């Protein structure tokens, strides 16, 4: 059983006082399914109906050193220092806007609860490029091999041929662990793909889907974009991979409520049509959304994997995939994605503290995206009230503005959805260029970006569980794969 | 005696193989005086004549728990994650440009050698501003009190009056520790000032100089800008503070060679006329420079403080002050400042490992400056060959270009001093605007900036020595003052 963090700071999530350190696994799972997203937004905690359902945990409280070994790798795609800190301060602002900013001891930001704190180098092994893409970095995390940008779980040999490399997920599967992949991005996107498929280019998403279903043996796959698995959405062949998965025994689900009812693996959950899941803020703001939050997916995955892994245990990748997309687009909504990530990290750490057996949680990023900074030229300020006032992402609002028929309508959309009363000059700008919504918000909030691509700084890296101290300091991203392999081997 | 880092990575500085873990204090001191700057540039290590001078260390090897307590606070002004990583990769490039980039295990970057790794929150207590300046942050580090931007070691009470707060240096002094301040910035600049003076505004540098000499009791003061201490340079009174200091027993020095000959405190070293010391690269490139490097100043300070502190020990602030200035100006030379910082941090850690008694080294920053990122829009690359080819800072080259009389002369200056053959379009740009040298280099190197001011991300923070584990995680900058006080109290 892993030790609780040695820090005296309160564990548990601040947004969710009733769902703190004593949270049971069952509570985490069901609670997160219904409430993770809401809790991330500070709205509501666990469903009380489930909060009392602690029977499972009590029954399981006979573990110890002989219990299962679990390894959970949380990847915030694009989650650099500034992204984390933007989320930290928004959480602080929401906890107490009057006393904002709160001292580090007065707001629990969940990455701080890890036992070990350090950073990871992200550079690829690419003859042309020093800044990594998500394929090369996920390949480093999954296989322990640096590779070229675009590579999915393989390297090029001297003859230029693609050579697949075994991933930590595949090793775990072969050793009898239950294995799973959870992401808010497309299921076939580079990060999850690099753990359970092998292709020379990340663009081969139809092949990735095929390898998932036919070759990977992954017990739980939860993410977006079912079109890559269905005949209508596939350009290169008309394989119905959903039907194949079902024939192979997979439970297939497409909505949050179906996810909530899932009771066994193998399971395939594809919760959007052809792209990533929506940004957290849009999911929350849309009563008709059938998409689950990352916490719901991760919680259900753990429940299913725990049952399937038995005494052996499980390996699970959880990716907060849309931090990266928000950062590519220089959207301030990256802060809200970080709040969802924080909520999930908190619940993973609760689970690690609570579980029998030994659970390692490693939290890292593949790279930073956007060159984000808190503060930019001019006044020394960052306006968290503006960030807090946003009710939807720029991705949702821009199409509405493009369709707006009057200046007044644009003003009204921005006021209602973004919480800002535009100046006349800003309205002129918005009408003239049609889409600089993010620029106006960035300027108002006062956050800066240097890029719409990735950057090469080390990414903050954290770990909890046996041998977590390895992560105290600077490691290479390939070292993370090695550390996971050691845990799987019981070292 | 503090433990050596638990990591298996080699200790010692890579640039300086003969000056590794077995370095004696004496070697550090004399060696650094002559060679720190050169070592920082990968040119040369310790003077062999001194490397064998281990007598002092042998004689002192009878210490243990009864020995002195030393606390060294290293502040990289403006040293954010990206600044550190830019230095890390330049060091890696210089170690082996053919195999660049080297794995984390193959290049020793000295911040990684600390026992504890975390980050510190930097926000001020300012009604108007969320992003901190160096006065508010230095006041937080020195007194444990958040204050407003501009405050030097004090806060405003409800009536708006300035209330001085005791600093850790003053506490140390009052307890019988020897105390010192070392910086590459002006001696009277906000960071050192906040440890040994109290004024409502950082701009009151003449008052700061007066308080240093008349009130502070600081045993060692090494930095830039003697004009603030001399009658000709002072606007508000004609006090000759150098003369006063001498009358009070201070040894006064103004050149690197005089520094090298210093053999006792109290000592006042002011190594430039009216501004900060030069950028490292310019100091190295100028045979006529009489300015010492940061390593020489820190090394001599430790030698003098060690003698003066006796069995009690010492407190020393070492500031790499020009990381901030390079970042304000968006100058790529920030990388070379980080190399000097790395060299000094390595030597401080060598000292902590080697010293009898207990030495704590805390390495942090006051804030990030510039919103630096490695990589910016467009190609996924960072060109360390360009960074490595620079022979002078932009600060030196810009005036030369402004005085150049022909296009050819500009091209020649840029080729010789900056190592870049300019394109015709770049030459046009340079002639038209006169000074975008930094922009051209940033574009060539591919580093990005969001600001010419500060930003609000947490700053990387490290510690070695007793109770270093406090720094594993996120702390507030005020917590650093509290941790120092505890060490001074023997906790």
Coordinates of C-alpha atoms in Angstrom, one line a residue, chain A residues 68-285:
Chain A
X68 CA -2.4 -6.2 -7.0
X69 CA 0.0 -3.8 -8.6
X70 CA -1.6 -0.9 -10.5
X71 CA 0.1 1.7 -12.6
X72 CA -1.8 4.8 -13.7
X73 CA -0.1 7.2 -16.1
X74 CA -1.9 10.5 -16.4
X75 CA -0.8 12.6 -19.4
X76 CA -1.9 16.2 -19.7
X77 CA -1.3 16.8 -23.4
X78 CA 0.5 20.1 -23.7
X79 CA 0.4 20.6 -19.9
X80 CA 3.4 22.9 -19.2
X81 CA 4.2 24.9 -16.1
X82 CA 2.0 27.8 -17.1
X83 CA -1.0 25.7 -18.0
X84 CA -0.8 24.1 -14.6
X85 CA -0.4 27.4 -12.8
X86 CA -3.3 29.0 -14.7
X87 CA -5.5 26.2 -13.5
X88 CA -4.1 26.5 -10.0
X89 CA -5.0 30.2 -9.8
X90 CA -8.4 29.8 -11.3
X91 CA -9.1 27.1 -8.7
X92 CA -7.8 29.5 -6.0
X93 CA -10.0 32.3 -7.4
X94 CA -13.1 30.1 -7.4
X95 CA -12.4 28.9 -3.8
X96 CA -12.3 32.5 -2.5
X97 CA -12.4 35.4 -5.0
X98 CA -12.4 37.9 -2.1
X99 CA -9.1 36.7 -0.6
X100 CA -7.6 35.7 -3.9
X101 CA -4.8 34.8 -4.4
X102 CA -4.7 32.2 -1.7
X103 CA -1.5 31.0 -0.2
X104 CA -0.2 27.6 -1.4
X105 CA -1.2 26.0 1.8
X106 CA -4.8 27.3 1.5
X107 CA -5.8 25.7 -1.8
X108 CA -5.1 22.1 -2.6
X109 CA -4.0 21.8 -6.2
X110 CA -3.8 18.1 -6.7
X111 CA -0.5 17.8 -8.5
X112 CA 1.1 19.1 -5.3
X113 CA -0.2 16.0 -3.5
X114 CA 2.2 13.7 -5.3
X115 CA 5.1 12.2 -3.4
X116 CA 7.7 13.2 -6.0
X117 CA 8.1 16.4 -8.0
X118 CA 10.4 16.9 -11.0
X119 CA 10.4 17.5 -14.7
X120 CA 11.0 15.5 -17.9
X121 CA 12.9 16.3 -21.0
X122 CA 10.8 16.0 -24.2
X123 CA 13.1 16.3 -27.2
X124 CA 12.5 13.7 -29.9
X125 CA 15.1 11.7 -31.9
X126 CA 14.4 13.5 -35.1
X127 CA 17.0 14.6 -37.7
X128 CA 15.0 17.7 -38.6
X129 CA 13.2 18.8 -35.4
X130 CA 14.2 19.5 -31.8
X131 CA 10.7 20.3 -30.6
X132 CA 8.6 17.2 -30.1
X133 CA 5.2 16.3 -31.3
X134 CA 2.7 14.1 -29.4
X135 CA 3.6 11.0 -31.3
X136 CA 7.3 11.0 -30.6
X137 CA 6.7 11.9 -27.0
X138 CA 4.0 9.3 -26.4
X139 CA 6.3 6.8 -28.1
X140 CA 9.0 7.8 -25.6
X141 CA 6.6 7.4 -22.7
X142 CA 5.1 4.1 -24.0
X143 CA 8.2 2.3 -25.3
X144 CA 11.2 4.0 -23.7
X145 CA 12.6 4.8 -27.1
X146 CA 13.1 8.3 -28.5
X147 CA 11.7 8.5 -32.1
X148 CA 11.0 10.9 -34.9
X149 CA 8.0 13.2 -34.9
X150 CA 4.9 11.4 -36.1
X151 CA 6.1 7.9 -35.1
X152 CA 3.6 5.7 -33.3
X153 CA 5.4 3.2 -31.0
X154 CA 8.3 2.5 -33.3
X155 CA 11.6 3.8 -34.6
X156 CA 13.3 4.0 -37.9
X157 CA 16.3 1.7 -38.5
X158 CA 19.3 2.7 -40.5
X159 CA 17.6 1.6 -43.7
X160 CA 14.7 3.9 -43.0
X161 CA 12.3 1.1 -42.2
X162 CA 9.8 1.4 -39.4
X163 CA 10.5 -1.0 -36.5
X164 CA 7.8 -1.4 -33.9
X165 CA 8.8 -1.4 -30.3
X166 CA 6.9 -3.1 -27.5
X167 CA 4.9 -0.7 -25.3
X168 CA 4.5 -0.8 -21.5
X169 CA 0.8 -1.5 -22.1
X170 CA 1.7 -4.5 -24.2
X171 CA 4.2 -5.7 -21.7
X172 CA 1.5 -5.4 -19.0
X173 CA -1.0 -7.2 -21.1
X174 CA 1.4 -10.1 -21.7
X175 CA 2.1 -10.3 -18.0
X176 CA -1.5 -10.7 -17.2
X177 CA -2.4 -7.2 -16.1
X178 CA -5.7 -5.7 -17.3
X179 CA -4.9 -2.7 -19.5
X180 CA -6.8 0.4 -20.6
X181 CA -6.7 3.7 -22.5
X182 CA -8.8 6.7 -21.7
X183 CA -8.7 10.1 -23.5
X184 CA -10.8 13.2 -24.2
X185 CA -9.2 13.3 -27.6
X186 CA -10.0 11.0 -30.5
X187 CA -9.5 7.4 -29.5
X188 CA -7.0 7.1 -32.4
X189 CA -5.1 10.2 -31.6
X190 CA -1.3 10.0 -31.1
X191 CA -1.1 9.7 -27.3
X192 CA -3.3 6.7 -26.7
X193 CA -2.3 5.2 -30.1
X194 CA 1.3 5.0 -29.1
X195 CA 0.4 2.6 -26.3
X196 CA -1.5 0.0 -28.3
X197 CA -0.7 0.3 -32.0
X198 CA 2.3 0.6 -34.2
X199 CA 2.3 2.7 -37.4
X200 CA 5.0 4.9 -39.1
X201 CA 2.7 7.9 -39.1
X202 CA 0.2 9.3 -36.6
X203 CA -2.1 10.2 -39.5
X204 CA -2.9 6.5 -40.1
X205 CA -5.8 6.7 -37.7
X206 CA -7.9 4.0 -39.5
X207 CA -5.0 1.6 -39.2
X208 CA -4.7 2.5 -35.5
X209 CA -8.4 1.8 -35.0
X210 CA -8.0 -1.6 -36.7
X211 CA -5.0 -2.5 -34.6
X212 CA -6.8 -1.6 -31.4
X213 CA -9.7 -3.9 -32.2
X214 CA -7.8 -6.8 -33.9
X215 CA -4.4 -6.9 -32.3
X216 CA -4.1 -4.9 -29.1
X217 CA -6.0 -6.8 -26.6
X218 CA -6.8 -3.6 -24.7
X219 CA -9.5 -4.3 -22.1
X220 CA -10.9 -0.8 -21.9
X221 CA -10.9 1.9 -24.7
X222 CA -12.7 5.2 -23.9
X223 CA -12.4 8.2 -26.0
X224 CA -13.8 10.2 -28.9
X225 CA -14.5 9.8 -32.7
X226 CA -16.3 6.6 -33.4
X227 CA -16.2 7.4 -37.2
X228 CA -12.8 5.8 -37.4
X229 CA -14.3 2.5 -36.3
X230 CA -17.4 2.5 -38.5
X231 CA -17.7 1.8 -42.3
X232 CA -19.2 5.2 -43.2
X233 CA -16.3 7.1 -41.6
X234 CA -13.5 5.0 -43.0
X235 CA -12.0 6.1 -46.3
X236 CA -9.6 3.2 -46.9
X237 CA -11.7 0.2 -46.2
X238 CA -15.2 -0.4 -45.0
X239 CA -14.4 -2.5 -42.0
X240 CA -17.0 -2.2 -39.2
X241 CA -14.6 -2.3 -36.3
X242 CA -17.4 -1.7 -33.8
X243 CA -19.2 -4.9 -35.0
X244 CA -15.9 -6.8 -34.9
X245 CA -15.3 -5.6 -31.3
X246 CA -18.7 -6.6 -30.3
X247 CA -18.2 -10.1 -31.8
X248 CA -15.0 -10.3 -29.8
X249 CA -16.9 -9.7 -26.6
X250 CA -16.5 -5.9 -26.2
X251 CA -19.3 -4.0 -24.5
X252 CA -19.8 -1.0 -26.7
X253 CA -21.1 2.3 -25.4
X254 CA -21.5 5.8 -26.8
X255 CA -23.1 8.0 -24.0
X256 CA -22.3 9.0 -20.5
X257 CA -25.3 7.1 -19.2
X258 CA -24.4 3.9 -21.0
X259 CA -20.9 4.3 -19.6
X260 CA -22.4 4.6 -16.1
X261 CA -24.1 1.3 -16.6
X262 CA -21.1 -0.6 -17.9
X263 CA -20.2 -3.5 -15.6
X264 CA -17.5 -5.4 -17.2
X265 CA -14.6 -5.3 -19.6
X266 CA -13.7 -5.6 -22.4
X267 CA -15.3 -2.3 -23.2
X268 CA -15.2 0.1 -26.1
X269 CA -16.6 3.6 -25.4
X270 CA -16.6 6.1 -28.3
X271 CA -18.5 9.2 -27.2
X272 CA -18.3 11.6 -30.1
X273 CA -19.0 11.3 -33.8
X274 CA -15.8 12.2 -35.6
X275 CA -13.6 14.4 -33.5
X276 CA -12.4 14.9 -29.9
X277 CA -14.8 15.2 -27.0
X278 CA -15.9 18.8 -26.4
X279 CA -14.1 21.2 -24.2
X280 CA -15.1 20.7 -20.6
X281 CA -16.8 24.1 -20.5
X282 CA -19.0 23.3 -23.5
X283 CA -19.9 19.8 -22.1
X284 CA -20.9 21.4 -18.8
X285 CA -22.9 24.2 -20.5

